[in-house]
CSV table of C-alpha atoms in Angstrom, one decimal:
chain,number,residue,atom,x,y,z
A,1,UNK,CA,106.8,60.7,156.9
A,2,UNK,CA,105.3,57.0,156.4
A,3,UNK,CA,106.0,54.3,158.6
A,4,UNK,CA,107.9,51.5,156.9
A,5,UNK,CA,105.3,48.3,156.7
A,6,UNK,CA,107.8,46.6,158.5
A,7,UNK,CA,107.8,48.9,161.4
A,8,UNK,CA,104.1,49.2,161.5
A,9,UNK,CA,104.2,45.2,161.8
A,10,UNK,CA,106.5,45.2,164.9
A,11,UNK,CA,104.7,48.1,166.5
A,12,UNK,CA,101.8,46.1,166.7
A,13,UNK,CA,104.0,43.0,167.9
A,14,UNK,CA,105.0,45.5,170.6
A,15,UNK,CA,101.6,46.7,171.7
A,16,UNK,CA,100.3,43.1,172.3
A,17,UNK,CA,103.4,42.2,174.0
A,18,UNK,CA,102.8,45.1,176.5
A,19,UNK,CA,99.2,44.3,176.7
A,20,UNK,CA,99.8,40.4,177.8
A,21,UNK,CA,101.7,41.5,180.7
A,22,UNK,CA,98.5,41.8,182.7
A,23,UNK,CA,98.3,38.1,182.1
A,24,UNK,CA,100.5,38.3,185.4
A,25,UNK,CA,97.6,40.6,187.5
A,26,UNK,CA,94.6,38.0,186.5
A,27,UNK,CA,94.2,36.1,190.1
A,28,UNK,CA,93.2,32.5,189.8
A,29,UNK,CA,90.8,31.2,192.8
A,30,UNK,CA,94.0,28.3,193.2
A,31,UNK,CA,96.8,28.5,195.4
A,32,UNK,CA,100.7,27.3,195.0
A,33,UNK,CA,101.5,24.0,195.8
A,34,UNK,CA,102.8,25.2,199.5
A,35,UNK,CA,99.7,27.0,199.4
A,36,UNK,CA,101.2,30.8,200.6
A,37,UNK,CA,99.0,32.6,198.4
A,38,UNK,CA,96.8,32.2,195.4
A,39,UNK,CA,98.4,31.8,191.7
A,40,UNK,CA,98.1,34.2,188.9
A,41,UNK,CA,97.5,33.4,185.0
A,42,UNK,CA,100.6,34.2,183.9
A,43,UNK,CA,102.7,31.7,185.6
A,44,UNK,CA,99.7,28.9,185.7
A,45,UNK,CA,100.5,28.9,182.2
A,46,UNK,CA,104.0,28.7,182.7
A,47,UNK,CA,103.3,26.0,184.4
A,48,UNK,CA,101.4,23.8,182.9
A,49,UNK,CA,103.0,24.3,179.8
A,50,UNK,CA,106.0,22.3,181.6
A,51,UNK,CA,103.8,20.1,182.8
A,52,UNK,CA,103.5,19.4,178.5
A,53,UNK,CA,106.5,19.1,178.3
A,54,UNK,CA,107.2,16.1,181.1
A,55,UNK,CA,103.8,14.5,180.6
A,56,UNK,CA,104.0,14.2,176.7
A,57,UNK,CA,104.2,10.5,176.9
A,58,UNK,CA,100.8,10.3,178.3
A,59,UNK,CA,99.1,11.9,175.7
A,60,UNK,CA,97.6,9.6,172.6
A,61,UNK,CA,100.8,8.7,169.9
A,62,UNK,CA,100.7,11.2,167.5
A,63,UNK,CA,99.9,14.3,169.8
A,64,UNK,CA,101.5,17.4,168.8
A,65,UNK,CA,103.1,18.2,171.8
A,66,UNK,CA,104.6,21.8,170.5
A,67,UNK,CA,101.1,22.8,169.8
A,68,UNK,CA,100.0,21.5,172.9
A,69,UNK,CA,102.4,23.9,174.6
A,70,UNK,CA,101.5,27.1,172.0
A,71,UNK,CA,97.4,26.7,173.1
A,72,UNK,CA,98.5,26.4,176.9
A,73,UNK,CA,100.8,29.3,176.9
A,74,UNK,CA,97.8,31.4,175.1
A,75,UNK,CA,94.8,29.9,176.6
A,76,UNK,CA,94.1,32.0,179.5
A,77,UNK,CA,94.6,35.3,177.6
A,78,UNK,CA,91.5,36.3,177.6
A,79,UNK,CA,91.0,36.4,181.1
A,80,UNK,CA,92.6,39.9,181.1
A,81,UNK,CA,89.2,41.2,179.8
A,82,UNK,CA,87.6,38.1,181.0
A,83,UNK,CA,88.2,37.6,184.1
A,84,UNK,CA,88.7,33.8,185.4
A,85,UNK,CA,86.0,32.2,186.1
A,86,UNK,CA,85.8,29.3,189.2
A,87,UNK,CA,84.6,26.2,187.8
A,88,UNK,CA,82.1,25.5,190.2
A,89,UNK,CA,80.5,28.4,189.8
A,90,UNK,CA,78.1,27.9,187.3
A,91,UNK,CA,76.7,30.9,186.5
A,92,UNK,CA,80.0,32.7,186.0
A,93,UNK,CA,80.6,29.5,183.6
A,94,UNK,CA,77.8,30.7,181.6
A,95,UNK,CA,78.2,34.1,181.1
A,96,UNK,CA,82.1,33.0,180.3
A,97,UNK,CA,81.9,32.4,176.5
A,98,UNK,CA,80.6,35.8,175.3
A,99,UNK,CA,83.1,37.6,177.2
A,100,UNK,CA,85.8,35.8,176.3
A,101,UNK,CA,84.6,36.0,172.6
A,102,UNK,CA,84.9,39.6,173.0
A,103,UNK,CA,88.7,39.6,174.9
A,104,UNK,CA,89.6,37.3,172.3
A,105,UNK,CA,88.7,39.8,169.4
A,106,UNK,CA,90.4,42.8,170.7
A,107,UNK,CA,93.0,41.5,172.8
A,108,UNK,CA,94.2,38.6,169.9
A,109,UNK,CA,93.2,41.9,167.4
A,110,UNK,CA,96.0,43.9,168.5
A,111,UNK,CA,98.1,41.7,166.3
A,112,UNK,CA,99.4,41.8,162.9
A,113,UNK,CA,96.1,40.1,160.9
A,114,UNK,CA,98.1,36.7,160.1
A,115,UNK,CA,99.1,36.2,163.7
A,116,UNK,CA,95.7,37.4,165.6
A,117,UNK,CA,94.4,34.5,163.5
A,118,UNK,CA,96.8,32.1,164.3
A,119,UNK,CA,96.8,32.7,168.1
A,120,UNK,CA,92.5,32.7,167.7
A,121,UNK,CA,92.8,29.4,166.3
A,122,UNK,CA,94.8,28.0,169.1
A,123,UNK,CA,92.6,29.5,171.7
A,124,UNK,CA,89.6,28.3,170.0
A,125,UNK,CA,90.5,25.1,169.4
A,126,UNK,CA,91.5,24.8,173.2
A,127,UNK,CA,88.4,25.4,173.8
A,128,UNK,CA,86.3,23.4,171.6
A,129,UNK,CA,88.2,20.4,172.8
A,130,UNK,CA,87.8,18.5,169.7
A,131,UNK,CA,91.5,17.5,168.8
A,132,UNK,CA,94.0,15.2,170.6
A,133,UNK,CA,96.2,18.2,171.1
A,134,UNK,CA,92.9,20.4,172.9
A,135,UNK,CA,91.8,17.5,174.8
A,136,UNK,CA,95.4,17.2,176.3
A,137,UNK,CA,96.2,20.4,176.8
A,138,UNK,CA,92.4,20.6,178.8
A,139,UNK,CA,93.3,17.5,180.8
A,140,UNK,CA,96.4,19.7,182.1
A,141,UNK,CA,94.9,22.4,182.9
A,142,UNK,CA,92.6,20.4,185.1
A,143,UNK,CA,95.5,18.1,186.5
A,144,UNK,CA,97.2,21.1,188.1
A,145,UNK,CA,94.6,22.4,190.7
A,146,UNK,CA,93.5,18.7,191.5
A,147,UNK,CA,97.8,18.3,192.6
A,148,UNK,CA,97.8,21.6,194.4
A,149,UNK,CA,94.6,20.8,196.1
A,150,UNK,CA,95.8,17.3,196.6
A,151,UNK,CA,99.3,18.8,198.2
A,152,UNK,CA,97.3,21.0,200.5
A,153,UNK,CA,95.6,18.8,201.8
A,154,UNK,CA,92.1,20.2,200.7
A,155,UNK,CA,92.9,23.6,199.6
A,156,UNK,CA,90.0,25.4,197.1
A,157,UNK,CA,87.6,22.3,198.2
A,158,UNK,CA,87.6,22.7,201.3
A,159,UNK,CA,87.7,26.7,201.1
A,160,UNK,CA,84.4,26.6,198.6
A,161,UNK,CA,82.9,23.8,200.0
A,162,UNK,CA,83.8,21.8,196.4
A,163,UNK,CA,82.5,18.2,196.6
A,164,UNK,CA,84.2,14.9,195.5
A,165,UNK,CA,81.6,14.3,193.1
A,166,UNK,CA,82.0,17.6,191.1
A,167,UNK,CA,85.5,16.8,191.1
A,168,UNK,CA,84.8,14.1,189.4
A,169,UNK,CA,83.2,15.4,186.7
A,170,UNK,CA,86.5,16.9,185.9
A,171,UNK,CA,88.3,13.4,185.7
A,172,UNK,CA,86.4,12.7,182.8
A,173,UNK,CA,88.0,15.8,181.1
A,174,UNK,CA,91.2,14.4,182.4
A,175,UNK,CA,90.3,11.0,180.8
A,176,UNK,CA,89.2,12.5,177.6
A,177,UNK,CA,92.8,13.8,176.9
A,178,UNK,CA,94.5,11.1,178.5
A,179,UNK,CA,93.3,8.0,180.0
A,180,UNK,CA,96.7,7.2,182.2
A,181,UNK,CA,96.3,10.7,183.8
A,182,UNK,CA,92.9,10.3,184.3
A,183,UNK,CA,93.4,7.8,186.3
A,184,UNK,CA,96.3,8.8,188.2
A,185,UNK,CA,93.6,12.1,188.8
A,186,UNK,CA,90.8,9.5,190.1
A,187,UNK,CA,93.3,8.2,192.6
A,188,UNK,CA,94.8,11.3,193.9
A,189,UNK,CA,90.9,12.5,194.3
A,190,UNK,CA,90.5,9.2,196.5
A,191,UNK,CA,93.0,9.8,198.9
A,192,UNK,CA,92.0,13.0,199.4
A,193,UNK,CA,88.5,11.7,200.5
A,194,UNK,CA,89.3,8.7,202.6
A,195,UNK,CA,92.1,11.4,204.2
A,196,UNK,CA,88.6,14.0,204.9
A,197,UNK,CA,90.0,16.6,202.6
A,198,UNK,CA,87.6,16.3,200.2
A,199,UNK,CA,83.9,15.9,201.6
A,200,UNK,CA,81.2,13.2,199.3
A,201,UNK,CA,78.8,16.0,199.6
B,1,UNK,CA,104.9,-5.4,196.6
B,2,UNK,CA,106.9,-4.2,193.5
B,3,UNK,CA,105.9,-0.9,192.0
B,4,UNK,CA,105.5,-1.4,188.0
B,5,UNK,CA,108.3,0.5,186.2
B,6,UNK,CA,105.7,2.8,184.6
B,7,UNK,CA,103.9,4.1,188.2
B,8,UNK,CA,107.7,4.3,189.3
B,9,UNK,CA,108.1,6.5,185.8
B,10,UNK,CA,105.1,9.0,186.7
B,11,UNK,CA,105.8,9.3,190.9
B,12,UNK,CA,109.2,10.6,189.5
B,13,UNK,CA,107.9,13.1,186.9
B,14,UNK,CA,105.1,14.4,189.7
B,15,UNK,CA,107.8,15.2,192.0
B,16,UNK,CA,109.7,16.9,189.5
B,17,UNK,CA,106.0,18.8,189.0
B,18,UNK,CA,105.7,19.4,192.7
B,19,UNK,CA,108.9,21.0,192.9
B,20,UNK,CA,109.0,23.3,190.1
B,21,UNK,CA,105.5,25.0,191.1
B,22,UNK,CA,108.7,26.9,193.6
B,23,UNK,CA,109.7,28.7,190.8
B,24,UNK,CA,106.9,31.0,191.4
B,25,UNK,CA,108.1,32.1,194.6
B,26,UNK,CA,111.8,33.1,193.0
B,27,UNK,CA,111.4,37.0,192.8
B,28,UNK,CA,113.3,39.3,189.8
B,29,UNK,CA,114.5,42.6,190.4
B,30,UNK,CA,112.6,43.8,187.1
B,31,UNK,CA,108.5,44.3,188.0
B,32,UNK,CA,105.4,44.4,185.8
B,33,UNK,CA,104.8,46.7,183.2
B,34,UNK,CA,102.8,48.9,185.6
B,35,UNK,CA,105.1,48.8,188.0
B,36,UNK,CA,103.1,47.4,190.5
B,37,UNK,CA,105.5,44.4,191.8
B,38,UNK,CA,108.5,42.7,191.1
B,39,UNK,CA,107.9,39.7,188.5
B,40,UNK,CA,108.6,35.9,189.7
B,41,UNK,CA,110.4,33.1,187.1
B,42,UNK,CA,107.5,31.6,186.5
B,43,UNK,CA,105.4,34.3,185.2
B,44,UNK,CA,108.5,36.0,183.2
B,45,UNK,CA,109.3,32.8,181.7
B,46,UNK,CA,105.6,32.5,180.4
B,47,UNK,CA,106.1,36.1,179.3
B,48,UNK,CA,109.1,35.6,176.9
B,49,UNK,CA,107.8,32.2,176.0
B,50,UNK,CA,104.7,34.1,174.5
B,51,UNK,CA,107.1,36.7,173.0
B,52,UNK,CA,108.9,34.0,171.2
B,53,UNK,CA,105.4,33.5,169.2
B,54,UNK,CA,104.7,36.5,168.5
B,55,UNK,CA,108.7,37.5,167.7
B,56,UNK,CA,109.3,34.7,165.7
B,57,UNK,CA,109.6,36.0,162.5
B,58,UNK,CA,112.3,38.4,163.6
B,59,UNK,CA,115.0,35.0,164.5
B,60,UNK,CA,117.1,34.0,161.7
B,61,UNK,CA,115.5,32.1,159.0
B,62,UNK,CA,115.6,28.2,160.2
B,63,UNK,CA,115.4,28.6,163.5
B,64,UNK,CA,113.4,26.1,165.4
B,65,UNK,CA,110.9,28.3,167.1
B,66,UNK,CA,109.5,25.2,169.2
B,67,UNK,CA,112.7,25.0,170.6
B,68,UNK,CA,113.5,28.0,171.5
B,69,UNK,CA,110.1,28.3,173.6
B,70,UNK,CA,111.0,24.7,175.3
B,71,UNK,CA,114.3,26.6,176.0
B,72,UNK,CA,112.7,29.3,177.5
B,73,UNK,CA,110.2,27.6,179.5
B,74,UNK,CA,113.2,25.6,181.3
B,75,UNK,CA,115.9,28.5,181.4
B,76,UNK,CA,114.8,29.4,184.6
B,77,UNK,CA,114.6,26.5,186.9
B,78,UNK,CA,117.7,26.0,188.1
B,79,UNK,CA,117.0,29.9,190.0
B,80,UNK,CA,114.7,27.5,192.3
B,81,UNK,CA,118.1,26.8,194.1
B,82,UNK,CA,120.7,29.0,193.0
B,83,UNK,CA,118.3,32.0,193.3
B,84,UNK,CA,118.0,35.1,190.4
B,85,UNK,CA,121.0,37.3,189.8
B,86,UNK,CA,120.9,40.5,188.6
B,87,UNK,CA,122.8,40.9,185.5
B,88,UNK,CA,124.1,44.3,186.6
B,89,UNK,CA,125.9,42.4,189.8
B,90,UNK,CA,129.2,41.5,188.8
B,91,UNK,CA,130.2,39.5,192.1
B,92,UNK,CA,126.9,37.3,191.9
B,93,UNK,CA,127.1,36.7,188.4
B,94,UNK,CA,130.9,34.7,188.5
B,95,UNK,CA,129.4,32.8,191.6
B,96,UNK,CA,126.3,31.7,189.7
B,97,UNK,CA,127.4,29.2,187.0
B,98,UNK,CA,128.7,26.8,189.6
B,99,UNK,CA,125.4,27.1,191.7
B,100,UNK,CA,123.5,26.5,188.6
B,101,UNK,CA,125.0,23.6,187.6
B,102,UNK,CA,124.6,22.0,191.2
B,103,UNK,CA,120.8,23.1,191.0
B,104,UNK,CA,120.2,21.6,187.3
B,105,UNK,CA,122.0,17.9,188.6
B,106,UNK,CA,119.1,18.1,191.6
B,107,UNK,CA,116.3,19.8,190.2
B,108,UNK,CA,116.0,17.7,186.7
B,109,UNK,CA,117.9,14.6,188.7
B,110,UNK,CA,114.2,14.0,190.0
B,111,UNK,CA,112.7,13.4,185.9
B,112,UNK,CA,113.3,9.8,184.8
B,113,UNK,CA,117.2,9.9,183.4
B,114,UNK,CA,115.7,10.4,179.9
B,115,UNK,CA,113.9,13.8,180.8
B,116,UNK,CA,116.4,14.9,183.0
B,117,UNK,CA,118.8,15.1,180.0
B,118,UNK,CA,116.9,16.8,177.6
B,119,UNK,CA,115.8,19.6,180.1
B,120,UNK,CA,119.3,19.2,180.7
B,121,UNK,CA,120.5,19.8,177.2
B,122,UNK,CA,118.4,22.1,176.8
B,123,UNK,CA,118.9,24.6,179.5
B,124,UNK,CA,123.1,24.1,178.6
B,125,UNK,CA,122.1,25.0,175.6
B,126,UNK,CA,120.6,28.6,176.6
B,127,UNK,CA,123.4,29.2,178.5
B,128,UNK,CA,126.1,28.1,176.0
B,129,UNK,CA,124.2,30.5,173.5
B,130,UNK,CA,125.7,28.8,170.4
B,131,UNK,CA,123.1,27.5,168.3
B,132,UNK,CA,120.4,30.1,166.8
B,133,UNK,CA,118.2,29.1,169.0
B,134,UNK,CA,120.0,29.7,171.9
B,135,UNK,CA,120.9,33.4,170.4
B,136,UNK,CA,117.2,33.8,169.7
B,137,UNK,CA,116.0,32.9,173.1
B,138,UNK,CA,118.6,35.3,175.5
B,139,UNK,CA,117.7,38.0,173.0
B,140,UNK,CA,114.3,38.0,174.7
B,141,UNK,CA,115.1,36.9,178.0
B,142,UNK,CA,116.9,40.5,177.7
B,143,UNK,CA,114.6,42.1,175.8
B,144,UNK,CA,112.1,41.8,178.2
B,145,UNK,CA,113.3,43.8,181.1
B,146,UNK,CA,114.5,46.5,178.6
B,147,UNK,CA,110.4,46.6,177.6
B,148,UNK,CA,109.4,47.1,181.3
B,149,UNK,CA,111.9,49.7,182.1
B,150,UNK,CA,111.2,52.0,178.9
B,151,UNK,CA,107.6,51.4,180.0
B,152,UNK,CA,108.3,52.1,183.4
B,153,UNK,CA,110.3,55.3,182.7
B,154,UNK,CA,113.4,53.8,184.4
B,155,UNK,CA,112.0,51.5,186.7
B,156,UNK,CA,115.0,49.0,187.9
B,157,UNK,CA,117.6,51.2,186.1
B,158,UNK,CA,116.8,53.9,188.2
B,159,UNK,CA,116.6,52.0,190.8
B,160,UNK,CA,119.8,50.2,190.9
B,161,UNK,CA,121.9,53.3,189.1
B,162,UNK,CA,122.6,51.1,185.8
B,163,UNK,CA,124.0,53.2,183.1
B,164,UNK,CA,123.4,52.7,179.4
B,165,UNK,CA,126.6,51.8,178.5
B,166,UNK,CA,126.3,48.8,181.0
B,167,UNK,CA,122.2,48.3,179.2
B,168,UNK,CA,123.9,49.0,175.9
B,169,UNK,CA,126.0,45.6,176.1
B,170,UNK,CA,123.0,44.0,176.9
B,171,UNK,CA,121.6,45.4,173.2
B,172,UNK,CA,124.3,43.3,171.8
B,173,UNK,CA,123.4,40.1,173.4
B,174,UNK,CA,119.9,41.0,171.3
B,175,UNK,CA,121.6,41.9,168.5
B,176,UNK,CA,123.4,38.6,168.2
B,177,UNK,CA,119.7,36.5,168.7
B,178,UNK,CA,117.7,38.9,166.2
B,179,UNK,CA,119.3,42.1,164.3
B,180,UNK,CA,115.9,43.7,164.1
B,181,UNK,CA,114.9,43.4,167.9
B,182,UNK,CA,118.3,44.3,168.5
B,183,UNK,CA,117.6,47.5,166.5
B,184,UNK,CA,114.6,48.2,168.5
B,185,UNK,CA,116.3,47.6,171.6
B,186,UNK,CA,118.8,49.9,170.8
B,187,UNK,CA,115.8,52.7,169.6
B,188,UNK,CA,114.3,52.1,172.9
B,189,UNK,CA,117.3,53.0,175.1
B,190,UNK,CA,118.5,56.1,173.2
B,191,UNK,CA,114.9,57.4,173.7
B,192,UNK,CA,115.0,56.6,177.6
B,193,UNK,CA,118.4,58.4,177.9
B,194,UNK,CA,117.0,61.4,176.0
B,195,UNK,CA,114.2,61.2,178.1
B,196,UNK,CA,116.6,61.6,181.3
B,197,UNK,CA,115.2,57.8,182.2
B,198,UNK,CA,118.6,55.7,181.7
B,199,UNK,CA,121.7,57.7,182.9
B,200,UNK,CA,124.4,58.0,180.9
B,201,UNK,CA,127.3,57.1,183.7
């Protein structure tokens, strides 16, 4: 008996659905905002792809916000097979792009052909960082941890010994994708130093 | 000092932020697909708004996919305060609407009158399940859970003795979002009865 083209289509649909779900078990080095236990993937996406939806107006006129939301809700995907990787630690940020290259292909690869390529694209081109919609959707996936820190009073920073001036660094990406929460970022970063949550060096 | 109208516009949308990062601490009676732990809001509602991309195709022709994932990422907030019901619980489910609807006036009450309604809207909308979006959506905010239990070989229907004529009404909620899915939903079930994983009464 042959399987129906159709049915081979939705099989596949299946198998990736099944496969994401382990979005859930990737552990991300930040906590929740009342800082009980550390976040996963799964709902870091979740979240920030809210955070799309009730920052929009800060993003440059024109910004495709529904696009925004599809590259947040896929972005961390490859983490499954990836891992995530702490931002401040630099050599895990270099060995980063080949794995996830990898995690992309098969994970993404799974897929029906037309959609592995749509979802690669999205991925990709949160990554690059080259469109409006990219830079945005980078400058809120930076936003959350700096609140969550913020709202624990030091939280990751302090844990890791994270300085203010790295942080910094990560405004500019903040800036990049949207200069009014960039600066609302600088701000919150500034409290937490004059408040000794956040050491200079 | 006066606070500009715009600052007074972003403090209201960051406490709307702060508050919904609870979400992830609202616990399901469904778990993962390997069983390991029962799922929270946030992480399912990342899940099926990631199955609404890759599902797409199967909604009626029309449908406005971007809403349905907007829908999707919302549909759960209001469980921050009224808390998750189990759609097997009869008493809990005729108490919930009323707690919902108190949660939604608080929870979105903190977004700038504009946002508020428009999460609003669209979480009434879910709920009313009248438009094909709607439909689409609740097909697979139930198809999920069907997924995991097939997967887990029983997993929460075991658990909490639901029968398949009880999941079987559920397969018509599908069925009115997406014939196909609701097909598959249907495939699925009859396999886990003849499998001895879904009870029959």
């Amino acid at each position: 008996m042959t399987i129906a083209p159709q049915e081979d289509r939705l099989h596949a649909q299946i198998e990736f659905a099944l496969e994401i779900d382990k979005l859930k078990r990737v552990i991300r080095r930040n906590t929740l905002m009342d800082g009980s236990r550390r976040e996963n993937d799964a709902e870091h996406s979740w979240y920030i792809g809210m955070l799309a939806m009730v920052m929009g107006e800060y993003a440059p006129p024109g910004t495709d916000l529904d696009r925004v939301t599809a590259m947040l809700l896929v972005h961390d995907i490859v983490e499954i097979d990836a891992g995530d990787t702490f931002i401040y630690d630099s050599a895990a940020v270099a060995a980063q792009p080949e794995l996830e290259r990898k995690a992309a292909e098969r994970i993404f690869g799974l897929l029906p052909a037309d959609q592995a390529g749509r979802l690669r694209e999205l991925w990709e081109e949160f990554e690059e960082r080259r469109t409006p919609e990219a830079r945005f959707a980078k400058a809120l996936d930076r936003l959350a941890p700096i609140l969550a820190n913020h709202r624990t009073e030091g939280g990751t920073w302090s844990l890791y010994k994270v300085t203010a001036e790295q942080v910094r660094k990560n405004v500019k990406i903040i800036e990049d994708g949207s200069p009014a929460l960039g600066r609302y970022a600088a701000e919150l970063i500034e409290l937490s130093v004059s408040r000794g949550h956040l050491a200079v060096s």
